[in-house]
Amino acid sequence: MNTSYQHSDLTHLILKAFFNVYNTLGYGFLEKVYENAMHLEINKLGLSCIAQQPIDVYYDKEKVGLYYADLVVNDCIIVELKAATGLAPEHEAQLTNYLKATDIEVGLLLNFGREPQYKRKAFANNRKNHL
């Protein structure tokens, strides 16, 4: 399946929530404040949202670690939040690794910096070796 447009309706709603939160709170809070606000805003849109979802990490089919995704929406989109000056390659790598470690194929990286920034990432399940 082409993951480039998968769940585009949901990512659109999540981005709507992102801009609502950004326009209300602005720049300068800690990530946890934005996480809590995004959780509320996403729930207001009628979507399922789980904060700090545990993600198992595997190596050679053995569990080697545990990460926590900031938000998981409708069990199909990982949302990674940042409150940084700007998005960095490490932020994108972090989201890509979360997608590699799960059966979730779509993720959003949202930055509550001086200017709002977002990136959408997709990683097809047929490329994952842990499933």
Tab-separated table of N, CA and C in Angstrom:
chain	number	residue	atom	x	y	z
A	1	MET	N	0.837	-1.182	0.000
A	1	MET	CA	0.000	0.000	0.000
A	1	MET	C	0.881	1.244	0.000
A	2	ASN	N	0.493	2.228	-0.758
A	2	ASN	CA	1.208	3.496	-0.783
A	2	ASN	C	0.902	4.244	0.510
A	3	THR	N	1.919	4.426	1.362
A	3	THR	CA	1.698	5.069	2.651
A	3	THR	C	1.758	6.584	2.583
A	4	SER	N	2.082	7.139	1.416
A	4	SER	CA	2.256	8.591	1.338
A	4	SER	C	0.963	9.351	1.621
A	5	TYR	N	-0.194	8.759	1.365
A	5	TYR	CA	-1.456	9.442	1.631
A	5	TYR	C	-2.322	8.688	2.628
A	6	GLN	N	-1.785	7.636	3.204
A	6	GLN	CA	-2.531	6.842	4.165
A	6	GLN	C	-2.894	7.705	5.372
A	7	HIS	N	-4.121	7.632	5.805
A	7	HIS	CA	-4.635	8.360	6.967
A	7	HIS	C	-4.554	9.880	6.805
A	8	SER	N	-4.616	10.370	5.574
A	8	SER	CA	-4.505	11.815	5.356
A	8	SER	C	-5.648	12.582	6.016
A	9	ASP	N	-6.841	11.973	6.103
A	9	ASP	CA	-7.953	12.642	6.772
A	9	ASP	C	-7.651	12.844	8.256
A	10	LEU	N	-7.045	11.836	8.882
A	10	LEU	CA	-6.701	11.955	10.296
A	10	LEU	C	-5.542	12.923	10.520
A	11	THR	N	-4.536	12.861	9.651
A	11	THR	CA	-3.408	13.786	9.829
A	11	THR	C	-3.877	15.227	9.654
A	12	HIS	N	-4.835	15.443	8.775
A	12	HIS	CA	-5.396	16.786	8.604
A	12	HIS	C	-6.044	17.265	9.907
A	13	LEU	N	-6.815	16.396	10.564
A	13	LEU	CA	-7.462	16.766	11.824
A	13	LEU	C	-6.434	17.018	12.927
A	14	ILE	N	-5.388	16.200	12.973
A	14	ILE	CA	-4.342	16.386	13.982
A	14	ILE	C	-3.624	17.716	13.753
A	15	LEU	N	-3.370	18.044	12.490
A	15	LEU	CA	-2.738	19.339	12.189
A	15	LEU	C	-3.658	20.508	12.565
A	16	LYS	N	-4.953	20.326	12.394
A	16	LYS	CA	-5.904	21.344	12.831
A	16	LYS	C	-5.781	21.546	14.339
A	17	ALA	N	-5.703	20.450	15.084
A	17	ALA	CA	-5.526	20.533	16.539
A	17	ALA	C	-4.208	21.228	16.875
A	18	PHE	N	-3.139	20.877	16.151
A	18	PHE	CA	-1.819	21.474	16.366
A	18	PHE	C	-1.877	22.998	16.228
A	19	PHE	N	-2.469	23.485	15.156
A	19	PHE	CA	-2.527	24.929	14.939
A	19	PHE	C	-3.460	25.616	15.939
A	20	ASN	N	-4.530	24.926	16.363
A	20	ASN	CA	-5.386	25.494	17.410
A	20	ASN	C	-4.601	25.665	18.707
A	21	VAL	N	-3.835	24.637	19.085
A	21	VAL	CA	-3.037	24.710	20.309
A	21	VAL	C	-1.953	25.772	20.157
A	22	TYR	N	-1.261	25.773	19.027
A	22	TYR	CA	-0.190	26.754	18.821
A	22	TYR	C	-0.738	28.182	18.879
A	23	ASN	N	-1.853	28.427	18.212
A	23	ASN	CA	-2.425	29.775	18.186
A	23	ASN	C	-2.934	30.210	19.557
A	24	THR	N	-3.304	29.263	20.399
A	24	THR	CA	-3.789	29.585	21.737
A	24	THR	C	-2.643	29.766	22.729
A	25	LEU	N	-1.695	28.821	22.744
A	25	LEU	CA	-0.614	28.858	23.730
A	25	LEU	C	0.629	29.599	23.247
A	26	GLY	N	0.861	29.568	21.947
A	26	GLY	CA	2.062	30.189	21.410
A	26	GLY	C	3.323	29.409	21.734
A	27	TYR	N	4.420	30.120	21.749
A	27	TYR	CA	5.759	29.548	21.885
A	27	TYR	C	6.267	29.702	23.318
A	28	GLY	N	7.062	28.724	23.805
A	28	GLY	CA	7.778	28.910	25.055
A	28	GLY	C	7.448	27.971	26.189
A	29	PHE	N	6.454	27.116	26.037
A	29	PHE	CA	6.132	26.164	27.089
A	29	PHE	C	6.957	24.884	26.925
A	30	LEU	N	6.980	24.075	27.968
A	30	LEU	CA	7.621	22.764	27.902
A	30	LEU	C	6.762	21.815	27.072
A	31	GLU	N	7.392	20.782	26.537
A	31	GLU	CA	6.679	19.812	25.695
A	31	GLU	C	5.464	19.224	26.405
A	32	LYS	N	5.570	18.972	27.703
A	32	LYS	CA	4.471	18.342	28.446
A	32	LYS	C	3.202	19.188	28.402
A	33	VAL	N	3.348	20.516	28.445
A	33	VAL	CA	2.190	21.408	28.354
A	33	VAL	C	1.518	21.237	26.995
A	34	TYR	N	2.312	21.199	25.939
A	34	TYR	CA	1.755	21.014	24.600
A	34	TYR	C	1.147	19.622	24.446
A	35	GLU	N	1.784	18.630	25.044
A	35	GLU	CA	1.230	17.267	24.990
A	35	GLU	C	-0.159	17.231	25.628
A	36	ASN	N	-0.292	17.816	26.803
A	36	ASN	CA	-1.589	17.835	27.486
A	36	ASN	C	-2.635	18.596	26.675
A	37	ALA	N	-2.248	19.734	26.114
A	37	ALA	CA	-3.181	20.522	25.308
A	37	ALA	C	-3.581	19.778	24.032
A	38	MET	N	-2.601	19.140	23.382
A	38	MET	CA	-2.904	18.371	22.160
A	38	MET	C	-3.844	17.211	22.488
A	39	HIS	N	-3.611	16.553	23.602
A	39	HIS	CA	-4.478	15.439	24.016
A	39	HIS	C	-5.916	15.928	24.147
A	40	LEU	N	-6.115	17.059	24.809
A	40	LEU	CA	-7.456	17.624	24.962
A	40	LEU	C	-8.057	18.006	23.613
A	41	GLU	N	-7.276	18.680	22.784
A	41	GLU	CA	-7.771	19.165	21.490
A	41	GLU	C	-8.128	18.006	20.564
A	42	ILE	N	-7.307	16.970	20.547
A	42	ILE	CA	-7.587	15.802	19.696
A	42	ILE	C	-8.845	15.090	20.175
A	43	ASN	N	-9.009	14.965	21.492
A	43	ASN	CA	-10.227	14.357	22.022
A	43	ASN	C	-11.462	15.177	21.658
A	44	LYS	N	-11.345	16.519	21.652
A	44	LYS	CA	-12.469	17.384	21.263
A	44	LYS	C	-12.900	17.127	19.827
A	45	LEU	N	-11.963	16.667	18.998
A	45	LEU	CA	-12.286	16.359	17.603
A	45	LEU	C	-12.924	14.979	17.447
A	46	GLY	N	-13.101	14.268	18.567
A	46	GLY	CA	-13.750	12.963	18.537
A	46	GLY	C	-12.821	11.807	18.201
A	47	LEU	N	-11.514	12.050	18.279
A	47	LEU	CA	-10.544	11.004	17.977
A	47	LEU	C	-10.054	10.358	19.266
A	48	SER	N	-9.608	9.123	19.155
A	48	SER	CA	-8.996	8.427	20.283
A	48	SER	C	-7.537	8.860	20.381
A	49	CYS	N	-7.088	9.192	21.586
A	49	CYS	CA	-5.720	9.681	21.762
A	49	CYS	C	-5.138	9.108	23.052
A	50	ILE	N	-4.004	8.452	22.939
A	50	ILE	CA	-3.312	7.899	24.102
A	50	ILE	C	-1.979	8.618	24.245
A	51	ALA	N	-1.747	9.166	25.439
A	51	ALA	CA	-0.485	9.848	25.725
A	51	ALA	C	0.511	8.857	26.315
A	52	GLN	N	1.789	9.057	25.979
A	52	GLN	CA	2.889	8.247	26.503
A	52	GLN	C	2.671	6.748	26.275
A	53	GLN	N	2.309	6.416	25.048
A	53	GLN	CA	2.088	5.025	24.648
A	53	GLN	C	3.424	4.274	24.624
A	54	PRO	N	3.561	3.172	25.375
A	54	PRO	CA	4.816	2.418	25.329
A	54	PRO	C	5.019	1.753	23.970
A	55	ILE	N	6.252	1.771	23.506
A	55	ILE	CA	6.623	1.141	22.237
A	55	ILE	C	7.813	0.229	22.491
A	56	ASP	N	7.625	-1.050	22.240
A	56	ASP	CA	8.722	-2.004	22.372
A	56	ASP	C	9.661	-1.879	21.186
A	57	VAL	N	10.947	-2.019	21.439
A	57	VAL	CA	11.966	-1.974	20.395
A	57	VAL	C	12.605	-3.354	20.305
A	58	TYR	N	12.710	-3.849	19.080
A	58	TYR	CA	13.246	-5.191	18.862
A	58	TYR	C	14.528	-5.154	18.052
A	59	TYR	N	15.386	-6.110	18.345
A	59	TYR	CA	16.597	-6.358	17.564
A	59	TYR	C	16.676	-7.857	17.370
A	60	ASP	N	16.755	-8.292	16.137
A	60	ASP	CA	16.842	-9.722	15.831
A	60	ASP	C	15.721	-10.496	16.523
A	61	LYS	N	14.516	-9.915	16.475
A	61	LYS	CA	13.285	-10.488	17.025
A	61	LYS	C	13.284	-10.610	18.548
A	62	GLU	N	14.222	-9.952	19.210
A	62	GLU	CA	14.277	-9.930	20.669
A	62	GLU	C	14.004	-8.504	21.148
A	63	LYS	N	13.187	-8.374	22.185
A	63	LYS	CA	12.914	-7.053	22.747
A	63	LYS	C	14.185	-6.536	23.420
A	64	VAL	N	14.622	-5.333	23.018
A	64	VAL	CA	15.857	-4.754	23.565
A	64	VAL	C	15.625	-3.394	24.231
A	65	GLY	N	14.408	-2.899	24.193
A	65	GLY	CA	14.170	-1.599	24.803
A	65	GLY	C	12.720	-1.196	24.765
A	66	LEU	N	12.476	-0.049	25.361
A	66	LEU	CA	11.132	0.494	25.450
A	66	LEU	C	11.214	2.009	25.304
A	67	TYR	N	10.403	2.558	24.413
A	67	TYR	CA	10.265	3.998	24.240
A	67	TYR	C	8.826	4.369	24.530
A	68	TYR	N	8.566	5.652	24.686
A	68	TYR	CA	7.207	6.140	24.893
A	68	TYR	C	6.897	7.195	23.847
A	69	ALA	N	5.879	6.928	23.037
A	69	ALA	CA	5.434	7.907	22.045
A	69	ALA	C	4.626	8.982	22.765
A	70	ASP	N	4.815	10.235	22.363
A	70	ASP	CA	4.068	11.317	23.011
A	70	ASP	C	2.571	11.074	22.907
A	71	LEU	N	2.082	10.854	21.681
A	71	LEU	CA	0.662	10.599	21.456
A	71	LEU	C	0.495	9.541	20.377
A	72	VAL	N	-0.501	8.684	20.540
A	72	VAL	CA	-0.915	7.772	19.483
A	72	VAL	C	-2.396	8.041	19.245
A	73	VAL	N	-2.739	8.361	18.002
A	73	VAL	CA	-4.106	8.750	17.649
A	73	VAL	C	-4.761	7.638	16.840
A	74	ASN	N	-5.942	7.232	17.318
A	74	ASN	CA	-6.754	6.193	16.659
A	74	ASN	C	-5.958	4.921	16.377
A	75	ASP	N	-4.970	4.626	17.187
A	75	ASP	CA	-4.124	3.429	17.048
A	75	ASP	C	-3.435	3.338	15.691
A	76	CYS	N	-3.334	4.465	14.959
A	76	CYS	CA	-2.744	4.372	13.622
A	76	CYS	C	-1.812	5.519	13.261
A	77	ILE	N	-1.650	6.505	14.149
A	77	ILE	CA	-0.735	7.617	13.877
A	77	ILE	C	0.041	7.944	15.151
A	78	ILE	N	1.364	7.954	15.027
A	78	ILE	CA	2.218	8.381	16.133
A	78	ILE	C	2.465	9.878	15.975
A	79	VAL	N	2.283	10.617	17.072
A	79	VAL	CA	2.538	12.053	17.073
A	79	VAL	C	3.679	12.316	18.045
A	80	GLU	N	4.773	12.845	17.515
A	80	GLU	CA	5.936	13.202	18.326
A	80	GLU	C	5.977	14.715	18.428
A	81	LEU	N	6.023	15.227	19.654
A	81	LEU	CA	5.979	16.665	19.902
A	81	LEU	C	7.349	17.183	20.296
A	82	LYS	N	7.652	18.392	19.843
A	82	LYS	CA	8.888	19.078	20.197
A	82	LYS	C	8.557	20.524	20.551
A	83	ALA	N	9.394	21.104	21.405
A	83	ALA	CA	9.319	22.526	21.716
A	83	ALA	C	10.740	23.060	21.574
A	84	ALA	N	11.230	23.054	20.345
A	84	ALA	CA	12.626	23.372	20.048
A	84	ALA	C	12.692	24.584	19.122
A	85	THR	N	13.887	25.126	18.992
A	85	THR	CA	14.102	26.249	18.079
A	85	THR	C	13.683	25.864	16.664
A	86	GLY	N	14.007	24.655	16.270
A	86	GLY	CA	13.625	24.155	14.953
A	86	GLY	C	13.742	22.645	14.924
A	87	LEU	N	13.140	22.040	13.939
A	87	LEU	CA	13.234	20.592	13.789
A	87	LEU	C	14.636	20.221	13.320
A	88	ALA	N	15.159	19.160	13.884
A	88	ALA	CA	16.495	18.688	13.559
A	88	ALA	C	16.411	17.274	12.988
A	89	PRO	N	17.444	16.837	12.270
A	89	PRO	CA	17.437	15.476	11.724
A	89	PRO	C	17.218	14.404	12.802
A	90	GLU	N	17.732	14.660	14.025
A	90	GLU	CA	17.526	13.671	15.097
A	90	GLU	C	16.056	13.505	15.454
A	91	HIS	N	15.281	14.593	15.367
A	91	HIS	CA	13.851	14.515	15.653
A	91	HIS	C	13.154	13.630	14.622
A	92	GLU	N	13.513	13.820	13.359
A	92	GLU	CA	12.931	12.999	12.300
A	92	GLU	C	13.335	11.540	12.454
A	93	ALA	N	14.594	11.301	12.818
A	93	ALA	CA	15.079	9.936	13.019
A	93	ALA	C	14.327	9.258	14.161
A	94	GLN	N	14.058	10.019	15.223
A	94	GLN	CA	13.324	9.468	16.359
A	94	GLN	C	11.947	8.982	15.922
A	95	LEU	N	11.213	9.805	15.169
A	95	LEU	CA	9.887	9.410	14.702
A	95	LEU	C	9.983	8.229	13.754
A	96	THR	N	10.931	8.252	12.842
A	96	THR	CA	11.106	7.131	11.914
A	96	THR	C	11.381	5.841	12.675
A	97	ASN	N	12.198	5.913	13.707
A	97	ASN	CA	12.486	4.724	14.506
A	97	ASN	C	11.244	4.216	15.221
A	98	TYR	N	10.401	5.122	15.726
A	98	TYR	CA	9.136	4.696	16.331
A	98	TYR	C	8.280	3.952	15.305
A	99	LEU	N	8.230	4.472	14.086
A	99	LEU	CA	7.445	3.818	13.041
A	99	LEU	C	8.032	2.448	12.700
A	100	LYS	N	9.361	2.350	12.655
A	100	LYS	CA	10.013	1.067	12.380
A	100	LYS	C	9.726	0.049	13.467
A	101	ALA	N	9.595	0.503	14.714
A	101	ALA	CA	9.453	-0.395	15.855
A	101	ALA	C	8.020	-0.876	16.077
A	102	THR	N	7.059	-0.319	15.355
A	102	THR	CA	5.653	-0.663	15.566
A	102	THR	C	5.011	-1.072	14.245
A	103	ASP	N	3.755	-1.478	14.336
A	103	ASP	CA	3.012	-1.745	13.104
A	103	ASP	C	2.304	-0.493	12.603
A	104	ILE	N	2.515	0.647	13.269
A	104	ILE	CA	1.964	1.927	12.813
A	104	ILE	C	2.836	2.440	11.671
A	105	GLU	N	2.192	2.886	10.598
A	105	GLU	CA	2.919	3.276	9.395
A	105	GLU	C	3.038	4.788	9.181
A	106	VAL	N	2.263	5.588	9.915
A	106	VAL	CA	2.233	7.032	9.688
A	106	VAL	C	2.521	7.767	10.992
A	107	GLY	N	3.337	8.823	10.877
A	107	GLY	CA	3.644	9.637	12.042
A	107	GLY	C	3.700	11.111	11.687
A	108	LEU	N	3.461	11.937	12.701
A	108	LEU	CA	3.573	13.387	12.559
A	108	LEU	C	4.566	13.895	13.596
A	109	LEU	N	5.449	14.755	13.149
A	109	LEU	CA	6.400	15.440	14.011
A	109	LEU	C	5.954	16.900	14.076
A	110	LEU	N	5.592	17.356	15.279
A	110	LEU	CA	5.046	18.692	15.459
A	110	LEU	C	5.961	19.493	16.374
A	111	ASN	N	6.376	20.663	15.926
A	111	ASN	CA	7.267	21.503	16.720
A	111	ASN	C	6.585	22.816	17.098
A	112	PHE	N	6.507	23.047	18.414
A	112	PHE	CA	5.958	24.278	18.965
A	112	PHE	C	7.095	25.269	19.206
A	113	GLY	N	7.842	25.586	18.166
A	113	GLY	CA	8.953	26.529	18.263
A	113	GLY	C	8.485	27.953	18.011
A	114	ARG	N	9.438	28.838	17.732
A	114	ARG	CA	9.074	30.242	17.448
A	114	ARG	C	8.080	30.308	16.286
A	115	GLU	N	8.265	29.433	15.325
A	115	GLU	CA	7.315	29.254	14.221
A	115	GLU	C	6.826	27.811	14.274
A	116	PRO	N	5.527	27.567	14.080
A	116	PRO	CA	5.053	26.184	14.098
A	116	PRO	C	5.620	25.417	12.900
A	117	GLN	N	6.065	24.192	13.150
A	117	GLN	CA	6.593	23.345	12.078
A	117	GLN	C	6.008	21.952	12.218
A	118	TYR	N	5.840	21.285	11.085
A	118	TYR	CA	5.408	19.883	11.135
A	118	TYR	C	6.006	19.121	9.959
A	119	LYS	N	6.153	17.823	10.184
A	119	LYS	CA	6.592	16.903	9.127
A	119	LYS	C	5.777	15.634	9.267
A	120	ARG	N	5.440	15.057	8.134
A	120	ARG	CA	4.729	13.787	8.091
A	120	ARG	C	5.710	12.726	7.635
A	121	LYS	N	5.711	11.589	8.313
A	121	LYS	CA	6.587	10.472	7.960
A	121	LYS	C	5.739	9.229	7.758
A	122	ALA	N	6.183	8.392	6.834
A	122	ALA	CA	5.517	7.106	6.604
A	122	ALA	C	6.578	6.035	6.443
A	123	PHE	N	6.273	4.867	6.980
A	123	PHE	CA	7.177	3.728	6.878
A	123	PHE	C	6.317	2.478	6.756
A	124	ALA	N	6.313	1.883	5.576
A	124	ALA	CA	5.426	0.768	5.265
A	124	ALA	C	5.772	-0.482	6.078
A	125	ASN	N	4.735	-1.185	6.503
A	125	ASN	CA	4.937	-2.406	7.296
A	125	ASN	C	5.725	-3.475	6.551
A	126	ASN	N	5.600	-3.525	5.211
A	126	ASN	CA	6.329	-4.563	4.480
A	126	ASN	C	7.831	-4.346	4.502
A	127	ARG	N	8.283	-3.196	5.003
A	127	ARG	CA	9.715	-2.912	5.139
A	127	ARG	C	10.218	-3.214	6.547
A	128	LYS	N	9.320	-3.605	7.435
A	128	LYS	CA	9.695	-3.828	8.832
A	128	LYS	C	9.999	-5.293	9.063
A	129	ASN	N	11.068	-5.574	9.793
A	129	ASN	CA	11.452	-6.974	9.984
A	129	ASN	C	11.002	-7.541	11.329
A	130	HIS	N	10.325	-6.769	12.153
A	130	HIS	CA	9.892	-7.286	13.456
A	130	HIS	C	8.490	-7.886	13.427
A	131	LEU	N	7.737	-7.653	12.346
A	131	LEU	CA	6.342	-8.111	12.288
A	131	LEU	C	6.232	-9.529	11.800
